[in-house]
PDB file of C-alpha atoms in Angstrom:
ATOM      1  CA  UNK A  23       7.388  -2.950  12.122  1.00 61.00           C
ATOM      2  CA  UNK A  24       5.333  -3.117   8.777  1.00 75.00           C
ATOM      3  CA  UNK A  25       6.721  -4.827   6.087  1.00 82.00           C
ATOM      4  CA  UNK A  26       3.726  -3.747   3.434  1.00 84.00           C
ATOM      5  CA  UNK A  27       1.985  -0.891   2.715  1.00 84.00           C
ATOM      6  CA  UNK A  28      -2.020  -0.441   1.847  1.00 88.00           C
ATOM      7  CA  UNK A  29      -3.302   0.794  -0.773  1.00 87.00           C
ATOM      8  CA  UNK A  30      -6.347   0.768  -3.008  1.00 90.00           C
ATOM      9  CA  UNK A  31      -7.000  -0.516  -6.449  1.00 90.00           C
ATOM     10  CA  UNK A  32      -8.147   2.544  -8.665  1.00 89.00           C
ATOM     11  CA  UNK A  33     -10.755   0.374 -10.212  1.00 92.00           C
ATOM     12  CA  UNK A  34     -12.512  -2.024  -7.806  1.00 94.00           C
ATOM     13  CA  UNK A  35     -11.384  -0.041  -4.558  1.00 92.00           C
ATOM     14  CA  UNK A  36     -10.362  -3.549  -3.137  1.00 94.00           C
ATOM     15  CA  UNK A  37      -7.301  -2.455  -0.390  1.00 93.00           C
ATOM     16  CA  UNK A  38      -4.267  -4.250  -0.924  1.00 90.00           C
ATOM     17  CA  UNK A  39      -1.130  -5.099   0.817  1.00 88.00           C
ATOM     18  CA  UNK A  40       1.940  -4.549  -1.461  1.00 83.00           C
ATOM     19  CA  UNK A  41       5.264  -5.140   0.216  1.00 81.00           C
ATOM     20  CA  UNK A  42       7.608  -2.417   1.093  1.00 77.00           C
ATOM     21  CA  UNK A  43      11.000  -4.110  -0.402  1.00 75.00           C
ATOM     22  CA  UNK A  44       9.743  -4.353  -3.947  1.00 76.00           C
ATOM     23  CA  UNK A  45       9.557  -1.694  -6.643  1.00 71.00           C
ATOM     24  CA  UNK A  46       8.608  -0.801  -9.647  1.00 74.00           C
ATOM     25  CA  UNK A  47       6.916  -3.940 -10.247  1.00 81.00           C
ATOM     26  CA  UNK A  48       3.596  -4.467 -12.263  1.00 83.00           C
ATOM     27  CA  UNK A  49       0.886  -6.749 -10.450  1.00 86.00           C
ATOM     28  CA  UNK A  50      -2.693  -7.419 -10.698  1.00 89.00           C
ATOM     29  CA  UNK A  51      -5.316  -7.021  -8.454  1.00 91.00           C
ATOM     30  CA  UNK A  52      -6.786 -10.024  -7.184  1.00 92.00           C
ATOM     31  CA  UNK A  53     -10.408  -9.071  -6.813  1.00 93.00           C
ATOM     32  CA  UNK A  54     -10.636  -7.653 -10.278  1.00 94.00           C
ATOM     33  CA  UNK A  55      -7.529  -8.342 -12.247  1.00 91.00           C
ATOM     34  CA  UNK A  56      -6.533  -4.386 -13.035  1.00 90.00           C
ATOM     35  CA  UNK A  57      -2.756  -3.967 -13.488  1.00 89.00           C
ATOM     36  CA  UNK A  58      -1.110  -1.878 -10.657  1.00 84.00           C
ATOM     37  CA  UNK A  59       2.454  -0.891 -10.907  1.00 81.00           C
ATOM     38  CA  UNK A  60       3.980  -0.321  -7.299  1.00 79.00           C
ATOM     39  CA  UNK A  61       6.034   2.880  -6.302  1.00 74.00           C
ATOM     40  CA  UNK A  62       9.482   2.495  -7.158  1.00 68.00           C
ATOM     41  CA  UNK A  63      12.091   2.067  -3.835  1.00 62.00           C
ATOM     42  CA  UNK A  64      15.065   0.956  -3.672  1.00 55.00           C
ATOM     43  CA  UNK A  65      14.410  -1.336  -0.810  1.00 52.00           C
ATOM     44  CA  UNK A  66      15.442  -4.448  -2.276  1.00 51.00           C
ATOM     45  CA  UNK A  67      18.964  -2.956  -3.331  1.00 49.00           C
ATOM     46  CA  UNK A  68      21.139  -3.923  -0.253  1.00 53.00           C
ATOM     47  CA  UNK A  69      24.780  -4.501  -1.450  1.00 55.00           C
ATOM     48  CA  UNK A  70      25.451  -2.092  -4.614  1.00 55.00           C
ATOM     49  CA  UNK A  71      22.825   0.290  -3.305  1.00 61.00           C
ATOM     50  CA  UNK A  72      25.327   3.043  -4.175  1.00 72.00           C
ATOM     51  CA  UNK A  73      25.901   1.989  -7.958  1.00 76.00           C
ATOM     52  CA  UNK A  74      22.207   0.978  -8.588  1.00 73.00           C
ATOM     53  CA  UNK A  75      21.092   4.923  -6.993  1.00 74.00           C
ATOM     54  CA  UNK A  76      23.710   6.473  -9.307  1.00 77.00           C
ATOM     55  CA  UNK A  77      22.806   4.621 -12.487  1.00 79.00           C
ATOM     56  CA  UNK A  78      18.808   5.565 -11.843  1.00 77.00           C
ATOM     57  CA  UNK A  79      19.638   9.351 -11.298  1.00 80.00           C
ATOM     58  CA  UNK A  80      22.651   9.806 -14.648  1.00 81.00           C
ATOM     59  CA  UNK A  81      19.858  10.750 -17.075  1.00 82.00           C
ATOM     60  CA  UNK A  82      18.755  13.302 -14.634  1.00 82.00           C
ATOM     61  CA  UNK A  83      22.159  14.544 -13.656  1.00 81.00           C
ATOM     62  CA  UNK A  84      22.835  14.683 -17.307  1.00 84.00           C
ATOM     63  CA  UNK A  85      19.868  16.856 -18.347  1.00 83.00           C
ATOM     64  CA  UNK A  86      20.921  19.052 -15.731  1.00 83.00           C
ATOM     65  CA  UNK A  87      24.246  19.445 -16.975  1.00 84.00           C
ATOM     66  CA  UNK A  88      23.374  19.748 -20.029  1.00 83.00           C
ATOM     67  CA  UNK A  89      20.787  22.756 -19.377  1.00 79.00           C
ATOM     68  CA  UNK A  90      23.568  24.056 -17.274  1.00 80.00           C
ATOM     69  CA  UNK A  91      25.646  24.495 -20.224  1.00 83.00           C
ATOM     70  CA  UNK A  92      23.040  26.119 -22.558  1.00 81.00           C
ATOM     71  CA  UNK A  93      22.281  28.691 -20.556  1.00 69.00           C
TER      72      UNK A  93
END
């Protein structure tokens, strides 16, 4: 099983290996130092998985509510 994904840095095209159980987090090519922000997952959430899922997706569900109710 991987544990990283590949990807490419927009600017240099060096590939890089950025793990799969982080997210969200801003780090910097090594070849030429461009900032790269990885995809947001929330692998690394194991025990309040739940609570940190339903505090991510409240704006959303309250925008949608909220439209609901103008309508």
């Amino acid at each position: 099983m991987s544990y990283h994904v590949e990807k490419q840095c927009p600017k240099c095209g060096q590939m890089l290996r950025v793990p799969k159980n982080i997210g969200g987090k801003l780090m910097a090519c090594p070849a030429c130092g461009n900032k790269i922000i990885s995809d947001f997952k929330f692998g690394g959430v194991r025990k309040q998985q739940g609570l940190a899922r339903k505090i991510f997706e409240l704006p959303g569900m309250m925008l949608q509510r909220l439209f609901n109710l103008l309508r």
